[in-house]
Amino acid sequence: MAALRTIASGFLTGLVIGATLCSLVVGTIVESVPLFVAGLGIPLGYGILLYLGRLPRRAREKAVPPTTALARIDSLRAGGTETGDLPVSFILTVAPDGAPSHRVEATHTVNLVDLPDYRKGDVLVVSYPPGRPWKVRIVSSPPPEWQRRAANAVIPPAAESTLVHSPPEGCAAGVFTLVGLLLGAGAVLGLFRAELFAPEPSAAQPEPPAAVTSSGSATVDVGPRQSLLDEGELSRVVAGLARSTDVSQTLTAVVREHRLTVVFAPAGVQVPRFDLRTLPVHEIPRLVRKALQTLDVGTPQTWQVTVVPLPSARTIRVTVTGPHGSASLAG
């Protein structure tokens, strides 16, 4: 029964530790104040429940009088402290009435002034809960009868093999503690997996700039910090214009740094025309860079790309203007 209680206690402790740590970490990551507060409250609530659950056992232990016995000091060692009270570790030979003697380890706080009263071989009065001799306690002020017995008693030291300890928890308790820890952490992760593993919201694509249209033409301006040579910018502008205007009747298209101007063919007039959506938007930035590097016009100041359909083919011409005049490059 005691082993089952130890295993259950280890499992619950691991469950609380796992849920607490995971709640604090996940609450910080997902910025959930209630979850973070719950992580702080879990160990507090568990501690209260543990205290209340142990009250009946403590009451039963108090109802049963402790076992009182004589004990011989086999060895003692005082610890260091900054106050007048020293924690002293004792090895005692306990001689209970009607039972064999055994050894036990005990720690007792002794004032520095009283330390000479505790010597190896002296006989003391001790008490411990029935059936739990490892929880021995030295009685500082025993009743007169026990004082007389201790003064006249001679107790031989017990063999070292009779030293008693609290029962080991064993591997099972550690395994169940680990299982509880993993289950507690897994439960929190499972409840908040959507918030933790949701994909990062992708940046919304900006709306294409509005086109200014008139009878027979359309103009689209981009912002001063943007350029139609930027990657994908010309494609976005053409697609936006195609959603609001019939660009299949394009007569001429002129691309500048921040502006696209389109002239449409007049209705009923048989002239060469092309669909603006077939414009080689990925080739235009390359052509402009080539013209800026190869055309000898001094330091280039402006450029424009003119797309005109001819009866046999469509032509793309880059015109660059600088201090030395203008020059063109056909694509």
Short mmCIF file of C-alpha atoms in Angstrom, two decimals:
data_model
loop_
_atom_site.label_atom_id
_atom_site.label_comp_id
_atom_site.label_asym_id
_atom_site.label_seq_id
_atom_site.Cartn_x
_atom_site.Cartn_y
_atom_site.Cartn_z
CA MET A 1 0.00 0.00 0.00
CA ALA A 2 2.82 2.38 0.88
CA ALA A 3 4.51 1.60 -2.43
CA LEU A 4 1.32 2.45 -4.32
CA ARG A 5 1.04 5.74 -2.45
CA THR A 6 4.66 6.56 -3.30
CA ILE A 7 4.10 5.78 -7.00
CA ALA A 8 0.88 7.81 -7.11
CA SER A 9 2.55 10.73 -5.35
CA GLY A 10 5.48 10.64 -7.79
CA PHE A 11 3.13 10.51 -10.79
CA LEU A 12 1.07 13.48 -9.56
CA THR A 13 4.20 15.44 -8.71
CA GLY A 14 5.59 14.86 -12.20
CA LEU A 15 2.24 15.81 -13.72
CA VAL A 16 2.22 19.09 -11.80
CA ILE A 17 5.85 19.89 -12.66
CA GLY A 18 5.33 19.20 -16.38
CA ALA A 19 2.09 21.18 -16.58
CA THR A 20 3.55 24.09 -14.60
CA LEU A 21 6.73 24.48 -16.61
CA CYS A 22 4.96 24.01 -19.94
CA SER A 23 2.20 26.48 -18.98
CA LEU A 24 4.76 29.15 -18.10
CA VAL A 25 6.76 28.62 -21.30
CA VAL A 26 3.75 28.33 -23.63
CA GLY A 27 1.98 31.22 -21.92
CA THR A 28 5.03 33.40 -22.58
CA ILE A 29 5.32 32.30 -26.21
CA VAL A 30 1.64 32.75 -27.13
CA GLU A 31 1.35 35.80 -24.83
CA SER A 32 -1.54 34.31 -22.86
CA VAL A 33 -1.79 35.89 -19.42
CA PRO A 34 -4.45 33.41 -18.14
CA LEU A 35 -2.25 30.44 -19.08
CA PHE A 36 0.78 32.00 -17.41
CA VAL A 37 -1.22 32.69 -14.24
CA ALA A 38 -2.58 29.13 -14.35
CA GLY A 39 1.01 27.89 -14.49
CA LEU A 40 1.73 29.75 -11.26
CA GLY A 41 -1.47 28.50 -9.64
CA ILE A 42 -1.04 24.79 -10.43
CA PRO A 43 1.74 24.11 -7.88
CA LEU A 44 0.00 26.29 -5.30
CA GLY A 45 -3.24 24.34 -5.67
CA TYR A 46 -1.37 21.03 -5.63
CA GLY A 47 0.42 22.02 -2.44
CA ILE A 48 -2.87 22.87 -0.74
CA LEU A 49 -4.47 19.58 -1.85
CA LEU A 50 -1.40 17.66 -0.71
CA TYR A 51 -1.53 19.31 2.69
CA LEU A 52 -5.24 18.60 3.10
CA GLY A 53 -4.80 15.02 1.90
CA ARG A 54 -2.16 14.34 4.55
CA LEU A 55 -4.23 15.70 7.41
CA PRO A 56 -6.06 12.39 8.09
CA ARG A 57 -2.79 10.45 8.24
CA ARG A 58 -1.27 13.02 10.58
CA ALA A 59 -4.34 12.83 12.76
CA ARG A 60 -4.04 9.02 12.93
CA GLU A 61 -0.34 9.28 13.78
CA LYS A 62 -1.06 11.74 16.56
CA ALA A 63 -3.74 9.43 17.94
CA VAL A 64 -1.16 6.63 18.34
CA PRO A 65 1.38 7.38 21.10
CA PRO A 66 5.01 7.29 19.94
CA THR A 67 7.38 4.57 20.98
CA THR A 68 9.78 5.74 23.69
CA ALA A 69 13.12 4.01 24.12
CA LEU A 70 16.64 4.44 25.40
CA ALA A 71 19.45 5.10 22.94
CA ARG A 72 23.23 5.09 23.20
CA ILE A 73 25.32 7.73 21.39
CA ASP A 74 27.70 5.80 19.13
CA SER A 75 29.07 8.90 17.38
CA LEU A 76 28.19 12.54 16.83
CA ARG A 77 29.31 15.31 14.52
CA ALA A 78 28.41 19.00 14.86
CA GLY A 79 27.74 21.16 11.83
CA GLY A 80 28.72 24.79 11.34
CA THR A 81 26.38 27.72 11.97
CA GLU A 82 26.53 31.44 12.60
CA THR A 83 24.14 31.23 15.57
CA GLY A 84 24.47 29.56 18.97
CA ASP A 85 22.47 26.47 17.86
CA LEU A 86 24.35 23.69 16.08
CA PRO A 87 22.84 20.90 13.97
CA VAL A 88 24.42 17.73 15.37
CA SER A 89 24.33 14.44 13.47
CA PHE A 90 24.05 11.42 15.76
CA ILE A 91 24.53 7.70 15.19
CA LEU A 92 22.44 6.04 17.90
CA THR A 93 21.94 2.51 19.13
CA VAL A 94 18.24 2.36 20.02
CA ALA A 95 17.17 -0.30 22.54
CA PRO A 96 13.36 -0.49 22.55
CA ASP A 97 11.65 -2.50 25.28
CA GLY A 98 10.95 -6.05 24.15
CA ALA A 99 12.70 -5.69 20.77
CA PRO A 100 16.27 -6.07 19.44
CA SER A 101 18.53 -3.06 19.37
CA HIS A 102 19.20 -1.28 16.08
CA ARG A 103 21.18 1.65 14.78
CA VAL A 104 19.68 4.84 13.38
CA GLU A 105 20.85 8.25 12.18
CA ALA A 106 19.30 11.37 13.73
CA THR A 107 19.90 15.12 13.59
CA HIS A 108 19.26 17.19 16.68
CA THR A 109 19.80 20.92 17.25
CA VAL A 110 21.98 21.56 20.28
CA ASN A 111 22.92 24.91 21.77
CA LEU A 112 26.65 25.56 21.81
CA VAL A 113 26.60 25.84 25.61
CA ASP A 114 24.94 22.40 25.95
CA LEU A 115 27.17 20.60 23.45
CA PRO A 116 29.53 19.18 26.19
CA ASP A 117 26.53 17.33 27.69
CA TYR A 118 26.42 15.04 24.62
CA ARG A 119 29.29 12.54 24.63
CA LYS A 120 29.94 9.25 22.95
CA GLY A 121 28.57 6.41 25.10
CA ASP A 122 25.95 8.55 26.86
CA VAL A 123 22.40 7.19 27.02
CA LEU A 124 19.51 9.38 25.87
CA VAL A 125 15.76 9.08 25.66
CA VAL A 126 14.32 8.97 22.15
CA SER A 127 10.89 8.54 20.58
CA TYR A 128 9.64 7.58 17.13
CA PRO A 129 6.34 6.68 15.45
CA PRO A 130 5.46 2.99 15.74
CA GLY A 131 6.71 1.10 12.71
CA ARG A 132 8.88 4.02 11.54
CA PRO A 133 12.07 3.81 13.62
CA TRP A 134 14.06 5.90 11.11
CA LYS A 135 12.07 8.99 12.21
CA VAL A 136 13.68 8.93 15.65
CA ARG A 137 13.68 12.12 17.71
CA ILE A 138 15.80 12.89 20.77
CA VAL A 139 13.62 13.86 23.74
CA SER A 140 15.17 16.95 25.32
CA SER A 141 13.13 16.85 28.55
CA PRO A 142 12.06 13.25 29.22
CA PRO A 143 9.80 12.34 32.17
CA PRO A 144 11.59 11.65 35.48
CA GLU A 145 11.09 7.89 35.16
CA TRP A 146 12.90 7.82 31.81
CA GLN A 147 15.60 10.11 33.18
CA ARG A 148 16.28 7.56 35.95
CA ARG A 149 16.34 4.70 33.47
CA ALA A 150 18.76 6.55 31.20
CA ALA A 151 21.06 7.35 34.11
CA ASN A 152 21.33 3.69 35.15
CA ALA A 153 21.22 2.00 31.72
CA VAL A 154 24.16 0.39 29.97
CA ILE A 155 23.51 -0.24 26.27
CA PRO A 156 26.06 -2.06 24.13
CA PRO A 157 26.49 -0.67 20.60
CA ALA A 158 24.50 -2.44 17.92
CA ALA A 159 26.12 -3.86 14.81
CA GLU A 160 26.47 -1.51 11.86
CA SER A 161 24.36 -3.89 9.76
CA THR A 162 21.30 -3.03 11.90
CA LEU A 163 21.24 0.58 10.68
CA VAL A 164 17.68 1.41 9.58
CA HIS A 165 16.68 3.82 6.81
CA SER A 166 13.46 5.05 5.31
CA PRO A 167 12.23 2.63 2.61
CA PRO A 168 13.72 3.49 -0.81
CA GLU A 169 11.27 4.71 -3.41
CA GLY A 170 12.68 2.42 -6.08
CA CYS A 171 12.86 2.87 -9.83
CA ALA A 172 9.09 2.64 -10.30
CA ALA A 173 8.48 5.95 -8.51
CA GLY A 174 11.07 7.72 -10.68
CA VAL A 175 9.61 6.24 -13.87
CA PHE A 176 6.08 7.29 -12.96
CA THR A 177 7.33 10.77 -12.06
CA LEU A 178 8.89 11.06 -15.52
CA VAL A 179 5.70 9.74 -17.14
CA GLY A 180 3.63 12.28 -15.22
CA LEU A 181 5.97 15.09 -16.23
CA LEU A 182 5.69 14.17 -19.92
CA LEU A 183 1.91 13.80 -19.73
CA GLY A 184 1.52 17.16 -18.00
CA ALA A 185 3.65 18.93 -20.58
CA GLY A 186 1.93 17.06 -23.43
CA ALA A 187 -1.52 18.03 -22.19
CA VAL A 188 -0.67 21.73 -22.25
CA LEU A 189 1.00 21.45 -25.65
CA GLY A 190 -2.02 19.59 -27.02
CA LEU A 191 -4.46 22.23 -25.80
CA PHE A 192 -2.46 25.09 -27.32
CA ARG A 193 -0.97 23.36 -30.37
CA ALA A 194 -2.99 25.57 -32.73
CA GLU A 195 -1.51 28.77 -31.29
CA LEU A 196 2.01 27.31 -31.07
CA PHE A 197 2.28 25.71 -34.47
CA ALA A 198 0.13 28.06 -36.54
CA PRO A 199 1.99 29.31 -39.62
CA GLU A 200 3.29 32.83 -39.48
CA PRO A 201 0.86 35.21 -41.12
CA SER A 202 2.23 36.10 -44.51
CA ALA A 203 2.62 39.73 -45.33
CA ALA A 204 -0.40 40.93 -47.22
CA GLN A 205 0.30 41.80 -50.79
CA PRO A 206 -0.16 45.53 -51.32
CA GLU A 207 -3.00 46.55 -53.53
CA PRO A 208 -1.91 47.73 -56.97
CA PRO A 209 -2.00 51.51 -57.38
CA ALA A 210 -5.16 52.95 -58.86
CA ALA A 211 -5.12 53.74 -62.57
CA VAL A 212 -6.10 57.10 -63.97
CA THR A 213 -8.02 56.39 -67.17
CA SER A 214 -9.38 58.63 -69.87
CA SER A 215 -10.76 58.00 -73.31
CA GLY A 216 -8.09 56.03 -75.07
CA SER A 217 -5.37 55.94 -72.37
CA ALA A 218 -4.55 54.93 -68.81
CA THR A 219 -1.82 56.00 -66.39
CA VAL A 220 -0.61 54.21 -63.26
CA ASP A 221 1.75 55.92 -60.79
CA VAL A 222 3.64 54.10 -58.03
CA GLY A 223 4.96 55.70 -54.88
CA PRO A 224 8.17 57.75 -54.79
CA ARG A 225 9.92 54.98 -52.85
CA GLN A 226 9.00 52.35 -55.41
CA SER A 227 10.30 51.72 -58.91
CA LEU A 228 8.82 49.76 -61.77
CA LEU A 229 12.22 48.10 -62.00
CA ASP A 230 11.72 46.52 -58.58
CA GLU A 231 11.20 42.77 -58.71
CA GLY A 232 7.57 41.94 -59.46
CA GLU A 233 6.44 45.58 -59.36
CA LEU A 234 5.73 45.94 -63.10
CA SER A 235 3.86 42.61 -63.12
CA ARG A 236 1.69 43.77 -60.21
CA VAL A 237 0.88 47.08 -61.92
CA VAL A 238 -0.03 45.40 -65.22
CA ALA A 239 -2.23 42.84 -63.44
CA GLY A 240 -4.01 45.58 -61.51
CA LEU A 241 -4.63 47.60 -64.66
CA ALA A 242 -5.96 44.52 -66.45
CA ARG A 243 -8.60 44.04 -63.75
CA SER A 244 -10.07 47.48 -64.37
CA THR A 245 -9.40 48.11 -68.07
CA ASP A 246 -9.40 46.13 -71.30
CA VAL A 247 -5.66 45.98 -71.97
CA SER A 248 -5.95 43.67 -74.97
CA GLN A 249 -6.21 46.72 -77.30
CA THR A 250 -2.91 48.35 -76.31
CA LEU A 251 -1.41 50.56 -78.99
CA THR A 252 1.60 51.91 -77.08
CA ALA A 253 3.02 51.34 -73.59
CA VAL A 254 5.58 53.64 -71.99
CA VAL A 255 7.39 52.56 -68.82
CA ARG A 256 9.22 55.11 -66.68
CA GLU A 257 10.73 54.91 -63.20
CA HIS A 258 7.47 55.56 -61.35
CA ARG A 259 4.81 55.60 -64.09
CA LEU A 260 3.21 53.29 -66.64
CA THR A 261 1.33 54.99 -69.48
CA VAL A 262 -0.81 52.96 -71.89
CA VAL A 263 -2.48 54.22 -75.07
CA PHE A 264 -5.27 52.10 -76.50
CA ALA A 265 -6.14 51.68 -80.17
CA PRO A 266 -9.22 53.60 -81.28
CA ALA A 267 -12.30 51.49 -81.82
CA GLY A 268 -12.99 50.71 -85.47
CA VAL A 269 -9.49 51.64 -86.66
CA GLN A 270 -7.33 48.86 -88.06
CA VAL A 271 -3.92 49.48 -86.51
CA PRO A 272 -1.41 47.06 -84.94
CA ARG A 273 -2.17 46.42 -81.29
CA PHE A 274 -1.10 43.95 -78.57
CA ASP A 275 -2.25 42.62 -75.21
CA LEU A 276 -0.43 44.42 -72.38
CA ARG A 277 -0.50 41.21 -70.33
CA THR A 278 1.98 39.68 -72.84
CA LEU A 279 4.53 42.39 -72.08
CA PRO A 280 7.87 40.74 -71.17
CA VAL A 281 7.97 42.37 -67.73
CA HIS A 282 10.96 40.29 -66.60
CA GLU A 283 13.08 41.42 -69.57
CA ILE A 284 12.47 45.16 -69.21
CA PRO A 285 14.59 45.69 -66.04
CA ARG A 286 17.50 43.88 -67.73
CA LEU A 287 17.21 46.03 -70.85
CA VAL A 288 17.09 49.24 -68.80
CA ARG A 289 20.20 48.28 -66.81
CA LYS A 290 22.02 47.40 -70.04
CA ALA A 291 21.08 50.76 -71.63
CA LEU A 292 22.17 52.72 -68.54
CA GLN A 293 25.57 50.99 -68.62
CA THR A 294 26.27 51.05 -72.38
CA LEU A 295 24.71 54.20 -73.83
CA ASP A 296 27.12 57.19 -73.80
CA VAL A 297 24.96 60.10 -72.64
CA GLY A 298 27.01 61.14 -69.64
CA THR A 299 25.45 60.46 -66.28
CA PRO A 300 21.94 59.16 -67.10
CA GLN A 301 19.19 61.35 -65.70
CA THR A 302 15.98 59.80 -67.06
CA TRP A 303 14.94 56.72 -68.96
CA GLN A 304 11.81 55.30 -70.50
CA VAL A 305 10.80 52.11 -72.24
CA THR A 306 8.48 52.39 -75.24
CA VAL A 307 6.65 49.33 -76.51
CA VAL A 308 5.11 49.70 -79.96
CA PRO A 309 3.57 46.96 -82.10
CA LEU A 310 4.60 46.98 -85.72
CA PRO A 311 2.83 45.05 -88.47
CA SER A 312 5.47 42.34 -88.34
CA ALA A 313 6.64 42.38 -84.71
CA ARG A 314 6.49 44.27 -81.45
CA THR A 315 9.47 46.49 -80.62
CA ILE A 316 10.82 47.45 -77.22
CA ARG A 317 13.07 50.52 -77.16
CA VAL A 318 14.87 51.94 -74.13
CA THR A 319 15.64 55.68 -74.36
CA VAL A 320 18.15 57.18 -71.92
CA THR A 321 18.66 60.94 -71.50
CA GLY A 322 21.73 62.56 -69.95
CA PRO A 323 23.94 65.65 -70.15
CA HIS A 324 25.25 64.56 -73.58
CA GLY A 325 21.81 64.06 -75.10
CA SER A 326 19.65 61.00 -75.69
CA ALA A 327 20.32 57.51 -76.99
CA SER A 328 18.24 54.44 -77.56
CA LEU A 329 18.66 50.69 -77.30
CA ALA A 330 16.28 48.27 -79.01
CA GLY A 331 15.40 45.07 -77.25
#
